[in-house]
Amino acid sequence: MSRTPSSAAAAAVVALGAPAPAAPGSLASRLGRAIALVAFIVLVVVLGLTLAPANALELQYAVSLTLFAVATNLILGFGGLVSFGQGIFYGVGAYTVALGWMHQSLDFTEAMVLAPLFGAVAAVPLGMLALRTRRLYFSLLTLTMSQLAFVIAENQTNLTGGTNGVFGAMVPTWLLDPHTSFLFTAAIVAVSIAVLWKVVHSPFGLVLRAIRDNRERVEALGVNVYAHELAAFVISAFFCALAGSLFVVYSQSSYPEILNWTASGVPVFMAVIGGMYSFFGPVVGAFVYEFASHYLIEYTQDWQLVIGVVLLAIVLLRPDGLAGSLGSLRARLRRRRQPAAARPAEDLATPDDAGGRP
Amino acid sequence: MSDTVLSVQGLVRDFGGFRAVNHVDLAVERGTIHAVIGPNGAGKSTLFKLITGSLRPTEGRIVLDGHAVGGRRPHVIATRGLVQVFQLSSICARLTVAESVALGIIAHRHRTLDVVTGYQRRARAQAEAVLEQVGLGGQGSTIAGTLSHGDQRALEIAMALAISPRVLLLDEPTAGMSPAETTVIAELIVSEARTRGITVLLSEHDMDVVFGISDRVTVLHQGQVITEGTPAEVRAHPEVMAIYLGHAAERSEGVA
């Protein structure tokens, strides 16, 4: 079957997703991870360039979703903020390109540059409002905001084209070739994920993880927690909007469904499936989710029910997702090889402290 | 000449009709270890929360190094040099020990919004030195949440020290500790205060610790200051004796 090579990519990405171990890790394990990463990128690029156009396009879509998932996970896994509103920024990105083309006859390149900026700008007031609340209330407020965005996109027919959305020749002809558009998408996603990697591993990223664990403690060290959460929210929105603009490259359209609250849930599912405490976990999750839903839909109309059950099982049994399971499996194997003595605290990124404070 | 680093004047805090802190005055001299003691419900924790900014005062002034800080947000007060170590262990459970201290260093150097440089690596290296001081040397890669209770308290103190505070506020630093751990923490507090000139304001249940390490002791009872003085003066104060011995007498009656 023609889709098999793509699922090979999904399998490879699982192997990649082991969490960065708690300890900086030996040179060997870092080297191993670097090799896995390079091998994975090579595999995806080769697949993208050799697959039949229709399949290459599906792979391109999955690649663009990995950016959506990793960007969402910046605030979810590393910031501890469960947002059901990141779809808003995805939508802002897509609609910036589509509406810019329709109303302003904006050049595609200009629109692609503006899309993430508009996403970031939109995130400032929304974040300022939503971050005044915590936990469940934050989730509910972001969910409400995404429904509002959906309603606006659907009802402001003159501006947005209403329910039908915007279709047309908004993507330049050189990007219409599936292999070219795959490479274009993969390059933007790779650079963006590299930037997000840098953010997570910067002083700011450390502060963000600390806020997730214990905001009072961080505040007591003189850090304005609210401002830092807002900064993370805006950075996340920037890249969610960029992912949204890549949706237009994929579909050559923009329509209200991408703003529905269920669309905002998708990157959260992906991050949870893959492992939200691991940087590459959401990449794993994005591939698994995308291809699983693709296969499932052939067998059952209730594929979302299946995904829901899987999600429930993950949250209850392995809150650190596939990446975490893999990490602790590796740690267990290593332990069997080197018994008793000096055992690094390795599989600690596992479930028991997922609930936060002891 | 006296040099007051932290002064509290006429501080009041009401919870509904209940006055938890009732016109409290407190003057903490620079470089001293100052203890606040009192029975449960005396208002110690409320007083500390007012000082750190997690609660707003109903009335009164709090002056830290010449700046009025009463009612300011906790992170603002922290940047003015007052750092708190919480009563219940309060660490970032998923960070490593070295990362926890690096967090303090990053906060102190105002690098928290830095997404460009590799400063956290340098901060982590600096953290090792602080960890050495508090007896956590070589534990940098351990996940903070897996440390023993005593080591978590030591880590908290290390995190607080990392931001080079002028005033260190310790709410029951030895709560829930074994006697051996208590001794270690008490010695740590004294050595930090003496060698670095950090002012320490602490509340404590353990009277041996208080009288052993404090320069000054303030006694709170039902939200009010009963007396203030050296440990010897306080120990001999009739009202203090009445409060504490009275409690002891009640307790032994209850047992009998």
Coordinates of C-alpha atoms in Angstrom, one line a residue:
Chain A
M1 CA 0.0 0.0 0.0
S2 CA 1.3 3.4 -1.0
R3 CA 1.0 4.9 2.5
T4 CA 3.4 2.5 4.1
P5 CA 6.5 4.6 3.7
S6 CA 4.8 7.5 5.5
S7 CA 4.1 5.2 8.5
A8 CA 7.8 4.3 8.5
A9 CA 8.4 8.0 9.2
A10 CA 5.9 7.8 12.0
A11 CA 7.8 4.8 13.5
A12 CA 11.1 6.5 13.1
V13 CA 9.9 9.6 14.9
V14 CA 8.8 7.5 17.9
A15 CA 12.4 6.3 18.2
L16 CA 13.4 9.9 18.3
G17 CA 11.0 11.0 21.0
A18 CA 12.8 9.7 24.1
P19 CA 12.8 12.6 26.6
A20 CA 15.9 14.6 27.2
P21 CA 17.2 12.8 30.3
A22 CA 17.1 14.7 33.5
A23 CA 20.9 14.7 33.8
P24 CA 22.7 16.5 31.0
G25 CA 23.5 13.1 29.7
S26 CA 26.6 11.5 28.5
L27 CA 28.3 12.5 25.3
A28 CA 27.3 9.1 23.8
S29 CA 23.6 9.5 24.5
R30 CA 23.6 13.0 23.2
L31 CA 25.4 11.9 20.1
G32 CA 22.9 9.0 19.7
R33 CA 20.1 11.5 19.9
A34 CA 21.7 13.8 17.4
I35 CA 22.1 10.9 15.0
A36 CA 18.5 9.8 15.4
L37 CA 17.4 13.4 14.7
V38 CA 19.5 13.7 11.5
A39 CA 18.3 10.2 10.4
F40 CA 14.7 11.2 11.0
I41 CA 15.0 14.5 9.0
V42 CA 16.7 12.7 6.2
L43 CA 14.0 10.0 6.1
V44 CA 11.2 12.6 6.1
V45 CA 12.8 14.6 3.3
V46 CA 13.6 11.6 1.2
L47 CA 10.0 10.4 1.6
G48 CA 8.7 13.9 0.9
L49 CA 10.6 14.0 -2.4
T50 CA 10.0 10.5 -3.6
L51 CA 6.4 9.7 -2.6
A52 CA 3.5 10.1 -5.0
P53 CA 2.3 13.7 -5.1
A54 CA -0.9 13.0 -3.1
N55 CA 1.1 11.2 -0.3
A56 CA 3.8 13.8 -0.3
L57 CA 1.1 16.4 0.3
E58 CA -0.2 14.4 3.3
L59 CA 3.3 14.2 4.7
Q60 CA 3.7 17.9 4.2
Y61 CA 0.5 18.5 6.2
A62 CA 1.7 16.3 9.0
V63 CA 5.1 18.2 9.0
S64 CA 3.3 21.5 9.3
L65 CA 1.2 20.1 12.2
T66 CA 4.4 19.2 14.1
L67 CA 5.1 22.9 14.3
F68 CA 1.6 23.6 15.5
A69 CA 2.1 20.9 18.2
V70 CA 5.6 22.0 19.3
A71 CA 4.5 25.6 19.5
T72 CA 1.4 24.7 21.6
N73 CA 3.6 22.6 23.8
L74 CA 5.8 25.5 24.6
I75 CA 3.0 26.8 26.9
L76 CA 1.5 23.3 27.6
G77 CA 4.4 21.1 28.6
F78 CA 6.9 23.7 29.5
G79 CA 4.6 26.4 30.8
G80 CA 1.9 24.3 32.4
L81 CA -0.8 26.2 30.6
V82 CA -3.5 24.1 29.0
S83 CA -4.8 26.3 26.2
F84 CA -7.7 25.3 24.1
G85 CA -7.2 28.5 22.1
Q86 CA -4.1 28.0 20.1
G87 CA -6.3 27.3 17.0
I88 CA -7.2 31.0 17.1
F89 CA -3.6 31.9 16.2
Y90 CA -3.4 29.0 13.6
G91 CA -6.5 30.6 12.1
V92 CA -5.1 34.1 12.3
G93 CA -2.1 32.8 10.3
A94 CA -4.2 31.1 7.7
Y95 CA -6.7 34.0 7.3
T96 CA -3.8 36.5 7.1
V97 CA -2.6 34.9 3.9
A98 CA -6.1 34.2 2.5
L99 CA -7.7 37.6 3.3
G100 CA -4.5 39.5 2.4
W101 CA -4.8 37.9 -1.0
M102 CA -8.5 38.5 -1.3
H103 CA -8.8 42.0 0.0
Q104 CA -5.4 43.6 -0.3
S105 CA -4.0 41.5 -3.1
L106 CA -1.0 41.1 -0.8
D107 CA 2.0 39.3 -2.2
F108 CA 2.3 35.8 -0.9
T109 CA 5.7 36.4 0.7
E110 CA 4.5 39.5 2.4
A111 CA 1.5 37.6 3.8
M112 CA 3.7 34.8 5.0
V113 CA 5.9 37.4 6.9
L114 CA 2.8 39.1 8.3
A115 CA 1.0 36.0 9.4
P116 CA 3.1 35.1 12.5
L117 CA 3.4 38.7 13.4
F118 CA -0.4 39.1 13.4
G119 CA -0.7 35.9 15.5
A120 CA 1.7 37.4 18.0
V121 CA -0.1 40.7 18.1
A122 CA -3.5 39.0 18.6
A123 CA -2.0 37.0 21.4
V124 CA -1.1 40.1 23.5
P125 CA -4.6 41.2 24.5
L126 CA -6.0 37.6 24.6
G127 CA -3.1 36.4 26.7
M128 CA -3.4 39.4 29.0
L129 CA -7.0 38.5 29.6
A130 CA -6.7 34.7 29.8
L131 CA -3.6 34.6 32.0
R132 CA -5.5 36.5 34.7
T133 CA -7.1 33.1 35.4
R134 CA -5.5 29.8 36.3
R135 CA -5.8 26.1 35.4
L136 CA -9.3 25.1 34.4
Y137 CA -10.5 28.7 34.2
F138 CA -7.6 29.5 31.8
S139 CA -8.6 26.5 29.7
L140 CA -12.2 27.4 29.6
L141 CA -11.5 31.1 28.8
T142 CA -9.2 30.2 25.9
L143 CA -11.8 27.7 24.7
T144 CA -14.4 30.5 24.8
M145 CA -12.1 32.8 22.9
S146 CA -11.6 30.2 20.2
Q147 CA -15.4 29.8 19.8
L148 CA -15.7 33.5 19.5
A149 CA -13.0 33.6 16.7
F150 CA -14.9 30.7 15.0
V151 CA -18.2 32.6 15.1
I152 CA -16.5 35.8 13.7
A153 CA -15.0 33.9 10.9
E154 CA -18.2 32.2 10.1
N155 CA -20.6 35.2 10.3
Q156 CA -18.6 38.1 9.0
T157 CA -19.3 36.9 5.5
N158 CA -18.1 40.1 3.8
L159 CA -14.8 40.0 5.4
T160 CA -14.0 36.3 5.7
G161 CA -16.2 34.6 3.0
G162 CA -18.3 33.1 5.8
T163 CA -18.9 29.4 6.1
N164 CA -17.3 28.7 2.7
G165 CA -14.1 30.4 3.6
V166 CA -11.6 31.7 1.1
F167 CA -10.5 29.7 -1.9
G168 CA -8.3 30.7 -4.8
A169 CA -4.9 31.2 -6.4
M170 CA -3.3 32.7 -3.3
V171 CA -0.3 30.4 -3.5
P172 CA 2.2 31.3 -6.2
T173 CA 2.6 28.8 -9.1
W174 CA 6.2 27.8 -8.1
L175 CA 4.8 26.5 -4.9
L176 CA 2.1 24.4 -6.5
D177 CA 4.4 21.5 -7.2
P178 CA 3.9 19.1 -4.3
H179 CA 7.6 18.3 -3.8
T180 CA 8.5 22.0 -3.8
S181 CA 5.8 22.9 -1.4
F182 CA 6.8 20.0 0.8
L183 CA 10.4 21.3 0.9
F184 CA 9.2 24.8 1.5
T185 CA 7.1 23.6 4.5
A186 CA 9.8 21.3 5.9
A187 CA 12.4 24.1 5.8
I188 CA 10.1 26.6 7.6
V189 CA 9.1 24.0 10.2
A190 CA 12.7 22.9 10.7
V191 CA 14.0 26.4 11.3
S192 CA 11.0 27.2 13.6
I193 CA 11.4 24.1 15.7
A194 CA 15.1 24.9 16.0
V195 CA 14.2 28.4 17.3
L196 CA 11.7 26.9 19.8
W197 CA 14.4 24.4 20.9
K198 CA 16.6 27.4 21.6
V199 CA 13.8 29.1 23.6
V200 CA 13.1 26.0 25.7
H201 CA 16.8 25.6 26.5
S202 CA 17.4 29.3 27.2
P203 CA 17.3 31.0 30.6
F204 CA 13.7 32.0 29.7
G205 CA 12.9 28.3 29.1
L206 CA 14.2 27.4 32.5
V207 CA 12.1 30.1 34.2
L208 CA 9.1 28.9 32.3
R209 CA 9.6 25.3 33.5
A210 CA 10.1 26.6 37.0
I211 CA 6.8 28.5 36.8
R212 CA 5.0 25.4 35.7
D213 CA 6.3 23.5 38.7
N214 CA 5.8 26.2 41.3
R215 CA 4.8 29.8 40.5
E216 CA 4.8 31.1 44.1
R217 CA 8.4 30.0 44.4
V218 CA 9.5 31.7 41.2
E219 CA 7.6 34.9 42.2
A220 CA 9.4 34.8 45.5
L221 CA 12.7 34.9 43.6
G222 CA 11.7 38.2 42.1
V223 CA 10.3 37.1 38.8
N224 CA 7.1 38.6 37.3
V225 CA 5.4 35.4 36.6
Y226 CA 2.5 37.0 34.6
A227 CA 4.8 38.8 32.2
H228 CA 6.8 35.6 31.5
E229 CA 3.7 33.6 30.9
L230 CA 2.5 36.3 28.6
A231 CA 5.8 36.2 26.7
A232 CA 5.5 32.5 26.3
F233 CA 1.9 32.8 25.1
V234 CA 2.9 35.3 22.5
I235 CA 5.9 33.3 21.3
S236 CA 3.7 30.2 21.0
A237 CA 1.0 32.2 19.1
F238 CA 3.7 33.5 16.7
F239 CA 4.6 29.9 15.7
C240 CA 1.0 28.6 15.7
A241 CA 0.2 31.4 13.2
L242 CA 3.2 30.4 11.1
A243 CA 1.9 26.8 11.1
G244 CA -1.5 28.2 10.1
S245 CA 0.0 30.0 7.2
L246 CA 1.5 26.7 6.1
F247 CA -2.0 25.3 6.1
V248 CA -2.8 27.6 3.3
V249 CA 0.3 26.4 1.4
Y250 CA -1.2 22.9 1.9
S251 CA -4.9 23.5 1.2
Q252 CA -4.8 26.8 -0.8
S253 CA -7.8 27.8 1.3
S254 CA -8.8 29.0 4.7
Y255 CA -12.2 28.3 6.3
P256 CA -13.9 28.6 9.7
E257 CA -13.5 24.9 10.7
I258 CA -9.8 25.5 11.4
L259 CA -10.9 27.9 14.1
N260 CA -13.4 25.5 15.8
W261 CA -12.5 24.7 19.3
T262 CA -11.9 21.0 18.3
A263 CA -9.2 22.3 16.1
S264 CA -7.6 23.9 19.1
G265 CA -7.7 20.6 20.9
V266 CA -5.7 18.8 18.2
P267 CA -2.3 20.2 19.1
V268 CA -3.0 19.5 22.7
F269 CA -3.9 15.8 21.9
M270 CA -0.7 15.5 19.8
A271 CA 1.4 16.8 22.6
V272 CA -0.2 14.6 25.2
I273 CA 0.1 11.5 22.9
G274 CA 3.7 12.1 22.1
G275 CA 4.7 13.4 25.6
M276 CA 4.4 17.0 26.6
Y277 CA 7.5 17.0 28.9
S278 CA 9.8 16.1 26.1
F279 CA 10.7 18.6 23.4
F280 CA 10.2 16.3 20.5
G281 CA 7.3 14.4 22.1
P282 CA 4.7 16.6 20.2
V283 CA 6.5 15.8 16.9
V284 CA 5.9 12.2 17.6
G285 CA 2.4 12.9 18.6
A286 CA 1.6 14.9 15.5
F287 CA 2.8 12.1 13.2
V288 CA 1.0 9.4 15.2
Y289 CA -2.2 11.4 15.5
E290 CA -2.3 12.3 11.8
F291 CA -1.5 8.9 10.4
A292 CA -3.6 7.1 13.0
S293 CA -6.6 9.2 12.2
H294 CA -6.0 8.6 8.5
Y295 CA -6.0 4.9 8.9
L296 CA -8.8 4.8 11.5
I297 CA -11.1 6.7 9.3
E298 CA -11.0 3.9 6.8
Y299 CA -12.3 1.4 9.4
T300 CA -14.7 3.4 11.4
Q301 CA -16.6 6.7 11.3
D302 CA -16.1 7.0 15.0
W303 CA -12.4 7.4 14.8
Q304 CA -12.5 10.3 17.2
L305 CA -14.0 8.0 19.7
V306 CA -11.0 5.7 19.3
I307 CA -8.6 8.6 19.7
G308 CA -10.5 9.8 22.8
V309 CA -10.1 6.4 24.4
V310 CA -6.4 6.3 23.6
L311 CA -6.0 9.8 25.0
L312 CA -7.8 8.8 28.2
A313 CA -5.6 5.8 28.6
I314 CA -2.5 7.9 28.1
V315 CA -3.6 10.5 30.6
L316 CA -4.4 7.9 33.2
L317 CA -1.5 5.5 32.7
R318 CA 1.3 7.4 31.1
P319 CA 0.9 11.1 31.5
D320 CA 4.3 11.6 29.8
G321 CA 3.1 10.1 26.6
L322 CA 5.0 7.9 24.1
A323 CA 8.3 9.7 24.6
G324 CA 8.2 9.2 28.3
S325 CA 7.3 5.5 28.0
L326 CA 10.2 5.1 25.7
G327 CA 12.6 6.9 28.0
S328 CA 11.7 4.8 31.0
L329 CA 11.9 1.6 28.9
R330 CA 15.5 2.6 27.8
A331 CA 16.4 3.4 31.4
R332 CA 15.1 0.0 32.5
L333 CA 17.1 -1.8 29.9
R334 CA 20.2 0.1 30.8
R335 CA 19.6 -0.7 34.5
R336 CA 19.4 -4.4 33.7
R337 CA 22.8 -4.1 31.9
Q338 CA 24.5 -2.3 34.7
P339 CA 23.1 -3.6 37.9
A340 CA 23.0 -2.0 41.3
A341 CA 25.8 0.6 41.1
A342 CA 25.5 4.3 40.4
R343 CA 22.2 4.5 38.7
P344 CA 21.4 7.9 37.3
A345 CA 18.1 9.4 38.2
E346 CA 16.9 8.9 34.6
D347 CA 13.3 7.9 34.3
L348 CA 12.2 10.6 36.6
A349 CA 10.5 12.4 33.9
T350 CA 7.8 9.8 34.6
P351 CA 4.3 10.1 35.9
D352 CA 4.5 10.4 39.6
D353 CA 5.4 14.1 39.7
A354 CA 3.2 15.0 36.8
G355 CA 0.7 16.4 39.2
G356 CA 3.0 19.2 40.2
R357 CA 3.8 19.9 43.8
P358 CA 4.5 17.0 46.1
Chain B
M1 CA 24.4 53.5 65.6
S2 CA 21.5 51.4 64.8
D3 CA 21.0 50.4 61.1
T4 CA 17.5 49.1 60.5
V5 CA 17.2 47.1 57.3
L6 CA 13.5 46.1 57.7
S7 CA 11.0 48.0 59.8
V8 CA 7.4 47.3 60.3
Q9 CA 5.2 50.1 61.8
G10 CA 1.7 49.7 63.2
L11 CA 0.9 46.8 60.9
V12 CA -2.7 45.5 61.0
R13 CA -4.3 42.7 59.1
D14 CA -8.0 41.8 59.4
F15 CA -9.7 38.7 58.1
G16 CA -13.3 39.6 58.2
G17 CA -13.9 40.4 61.8
F18 CA -10.8 38.7 63.0
R19 CA -7.6 40.7 63.6
A20 CA -4.7 38.4 62.9
V21 CA -2.1 41.0 63.2
N22 CA -2.7 43.9 65.6
H23 CA -0.5 47.0 65.4
V24 CA 2.8 45.1 65.2
D25 CA 6.0 47.1 65.3
L26 CA 9.3 45.4 64.4
A27 CA 12.8 46.7 63.7
V28 CA 15.3 44.3 62.3
E29 CA 18.9 45.4 62.4
R30 CA 21.2 44.8 59.5
G31 CA 23.3 41.6 59.7
T32 CA 21.4 40.1 62.7
I33 CA 19.4 37.0 63.1
H34 CA 16.0 38.0 64.4
A35 CA 13.4 35.5 65.5
V36 CA 9.7 35.9 65.8
I37 CA 8.1 33.3 68.2
G38 CA 4.7 32.7 69.6
P39 CA 2.1 30.0 70.0
N40 CA 0.1 28.7 67.1
G41 CA -2.3 31.3 65.8
A42 CA -0.1 34.2 67.2
G43 CA 0.0 35.7 63.7
K44 CA 3.6 34.8 62.7
S45 CA 2.7 33.4 59.3
T46 CA 0.3 36.3 58.6
L47 CA 3.0 38.8 59.5
F48 CA 5.5 37.1 57.2
K49 CA 3.0 37.0 54.4
L50 CA 2.4 40.7 54.8
I51 CA 6.2 41.3 54.7
T52 CA 6.7 39.3 51.5
G53 CA 3.7 40.8 49.8
S54 CA 1.5 37.7 49.5
L55 CA -1.0 39.4 51.7
R56 CA -1.9 43.1 51.7
P57 CA -1.9 44.9 55.0
T58 CA -5.1 46.5 56.3
E59 CA -3.1 49.3 57.9
G60 CA 0.5 50.2 58.6
R61 CA 3.9 50.5 56.9
I62 CA 6.6 48.1 55.9
V63 CA 10.0 49.7 55.0
L64 CA 12.7 47.7 53.4
D65 CA 16.1 49.5 53.1
G66 CA 14.4 52.9 52.9
H67 CA 11.7 51.9 50.5
A68 CA 8.0 51.5 51.5
V69 CA 7.1 48.1 50.3
G70 CA 3.8 47.4 52.1
G71 CA 1.2 46.0 49.7
R72 CA 3.6 45.7 46.8
R73 CA 3.6 42.5 44.7
P74 CA 5.8 39.6 45.9
H75 CA 8.2 39.7 42.9
V76 CA 8.7 43.5 43.4
I77 CA 9.6 43.0 47.0
A78 CA 11.9 40.1 46.1
T79 CA 13.8 42.3 43.7
R80 CA 14.2 44.8 46.5
G81 CA 16.3 42.2 48.3
L82 CA 13.9 40.3 50.5
V83 CA 13.7 36.6 49.8
Q84 CA 11.4 34.1 51.5
V85 CA 11.9 30.5 52.2
F86 CA 8.5 28.9 52.6
Q87 CA 7.2 27.0 55.6
L88 CA 6.2 24.0 53.5
S89 CA 8.9 22.7 51.2
S90 CA 8.4 24.7 48.0
I91 CA 10.7 23.7 45.2
C92 CA 10.3 23.2 41.5
A93 CA 9.9 19.4 41.6
R94 CA 10.9 18.6 38.0
L95 CA 14.0 20.8 37.8
T96 CA 17.3 19.4 38.7
V97 CA 19.1 20.7 41.8
A98 CA 21.6 22.8 39.8
E99 CA 18.8 24.2 37.6
S100 CA 16.9 25.3 40.7
V101 CA 19.8 27.3 41.9
A102 CA 20.6 28.6 38.4
L103 CA 17.0 29.8 38.3
G104 CA 17.8 32.1 41.3
I105 CA 21.0 33.3 39.6
I106 CA 19.1 34.0 36.4
A107 CA 16.4 35.9 38.3
H108 CA 19.1 37.9 40.2
R109 CA 20.9 38.9 37.0
H110 CA 17.7 39.9 35.2
R111 CA 18.3 37.3 32.5
T112 CA 14.8 35.7 32.8
L113 CA 13.7 37.0 29.4
D114 CA 16.9 35.9 27.7
V115 CA 16.2 33.5 24.9
V116 CA 19.4 34.2 22.9
T117 CA 22.4 33.3 25.0
G118 CA 23.5 30.2 26.7
Y119 CA 23.5 32.0 30.0
Q120 CA 21.8 29.2 31.9
R121 CA 24.8 27.0 31.3
R122 CA 27.0 29.6 33.0
A123 CA 24.4 30.0 35.8
R124 CA 24.4 26.2 36.3
A125 CA 28.2 26.2 36.7
Q126 CA 27.9 29.0 39.3
A127 CA 25.2 27.1 41.0
E128 CA 27.6 24.4 41.9
A129 CA 29.5 26.7 44.2
V130 CA 26.3 27.7 46.1
L131 CA 25.3 24.0 46.4
E132 CA 28.7 23.3 47.9
Q133 CA 28.0 25.8 50.6
V134 CA 24.7 24.3 51.7
G135 CA 26.0 20.7 51.6
L136 CA 24.5 19.7 48.3
G137 CA 27.8 19.5 46.4
G138 CA 27.8 16.8 43.7
Q139 CA 24.0 16.6 43.7
G140 CA 23.5 19.1 40.8
S141 CA 22.0 16.5 38.4
T142 CA 19.5 15.1 40.9
I143 CA 15.8 15.9 40.3
A144 CA 14.8 18.3 43.1
G145 CA 11.6 16.4 43.8
T146 CA 13.5 13.3 44.8
L147 CA 15.6 14.9 47.5
S148 CA 15.0 14.1 51.1
H149 CA 12.9 16.6 53.1
G150 CA 16.0 18.0 54.8
D151 CA 17.9 18.4 51.5
Q152 CA 14.9 20.1 49.9
R153 CA 15.0 22.7 52.7
A154 CA 18.7 23.1 52.1
L155 CA 18.0 23.5 48.4
E156 CA 15.4 26.1 49.1
I157 CA 17.9 28.1 51.1
A158 CA 20.4 27.7 48.3
M159 CA 17.8 29.0 45.8
A160 CA 17.2 32.0 48.0
L161 CA 20.9 32.7 48.5
A162 CA 21.5 32.6 44.8
I163 CA 19.7 35.9 44.4
S164 CA 22.1 37.5 47.0
P165 CA 19.3 38.8 49.3
R166 CA 19.7 41.5 51.8
V167 CA 17.1 40.0 54.0
L168 CA 16.3 36.3 54.2
L169 CA 12.9 35.4 55.6
L170 CA 12.6 31.9 56.9
D171 CA 9.2 30.7 58.0
E172 CA 9.8 27.7 60.4
P173 CA 13.0 26.6 58.6
T174 CA 13.3 23.4 60.6
A175 CA 9.6 22.3 60.5
G176 CA 9.2 18.6 60.0
M177 CA 13.0 17.9 60.3
S178 CA 14.9 15.4 62.2
P179 CA 17.1 16.8 65.0
A180 CA 20.2 16.1 63.0
E181 CA 18.8 17.9 59.9
T182 CA 17.7 20.8 62.2
T183 CA 21.3 21.2 63.5
V184 CA 22.6 21.3 60.0
I185 CA 20.1 23.9 58.8
A186 CA 20.6 26.0 62.0
E187 CA 24.4 26.0 61.4
L188 CA 23.8 26.9 57.8
I189 CA 21.7 29.9 58.7
V190 CA 24.2 31.2 61.2
S191 CA 27.2 30.8 58.9
E192 CA 25.4 32.5 56.0
A193 CA 24.3 35.4 58.1
R194 CA 27.7 35.9 59.7
T195 CA 29.9 35.4 56.7
R196 CA 27.8 37.1 54.0
G197 CA 26.2 39.7 56.3
I198 CA 22.7 38.6 55.4
T199 CA 20.0 39.7 57.7
V200 CA 17.8 36.8 58.8
L201 CA 14.2 37.1 60.0
L202 CA 12.8 33.7 61.0
S203 CA 9.8 32.2 62.8
E204 CA 10.4 29.0 64.6
H205 CA 8.6 26.5 66.8
D206 CA 11.8 24.9 68.1
M207 CA 12.8 27.1 71.1
D208 CA 16.3 25.5 71.3
V209 CA 17.0 26.7 67.8
V210 CA 15.6 30.1 68.4
F211 CA 17.5 30.8 71.6
G212 CA 20.6 29.1 70.2
I213 CA 21.1 31.2 67.1
S214 CA 19.1 34.5 67.4
D215 CA 20.4 37.9 68.3
R216 CA 17.0 39.3 68.9
V217 CA 13.7 37.7 69.6
T218 CA 10.2 39.2 69.2
V219 CA 7.3 37.4 70.9
L220 CA 3.9 37.5 69.3
H221 CA 0.7 36.6 71.1
Q222 CA -2.8 36.9 69.6
G223 CA -1.5 39.2 66.9
Q224 CA 0.3 41.6 69.2
V225 CA 3.9 42.0 70.3
I226 CA 4.4 41.0 73.9
T227 CA 8.0 41.8 74.2
E228 CA 11.3 42.1 72.2
G229 CA 14.8 41.6 73.4
T230 CA 17.8 39.3 73.5
P231 CA 17.2 35.6 74.0
A232 CA 18.1 35.8 77.7
E233 CA 15.7 38.8 78.3
V234 CA 12.9 37.1 76.5
R235 CA 13.4 33.9 78.3
A236 CA 13.1 35.7 81.6
H237 CA 10.1 37.8 80.7
P238 CA 7.2 37.0 83.0
E239 CA 4.5 37.3 80.3
V240 CA 6.4 35.0 77.9
M241 CA 6.8 32.5 80.7
A242 CA 3.1 32.8 81.4
I243 CA 2.2 32.1 77.8
Y244 CA 4.6 29.2 77.3
L245 CA 4.4 27.8 80.8
G246 CA 0.7 28.3 80.9
H247 CA 0.4 26.3 77.7
A248 CA 2.6 23.7 79.1
A249 CA 0.5 23.5 82.3
E250 CA -2.7 23.2 80.3
R251 CA -1.2 20.5 78.3
S252 CA -0.1 18.4 81.3
E253 CA -3.5 18.9 82.9
G254 CA -5.1 17.6 79.7
V255 CA -2.8 14.5 79.8
A256 CA -3.5 13.8 83.5

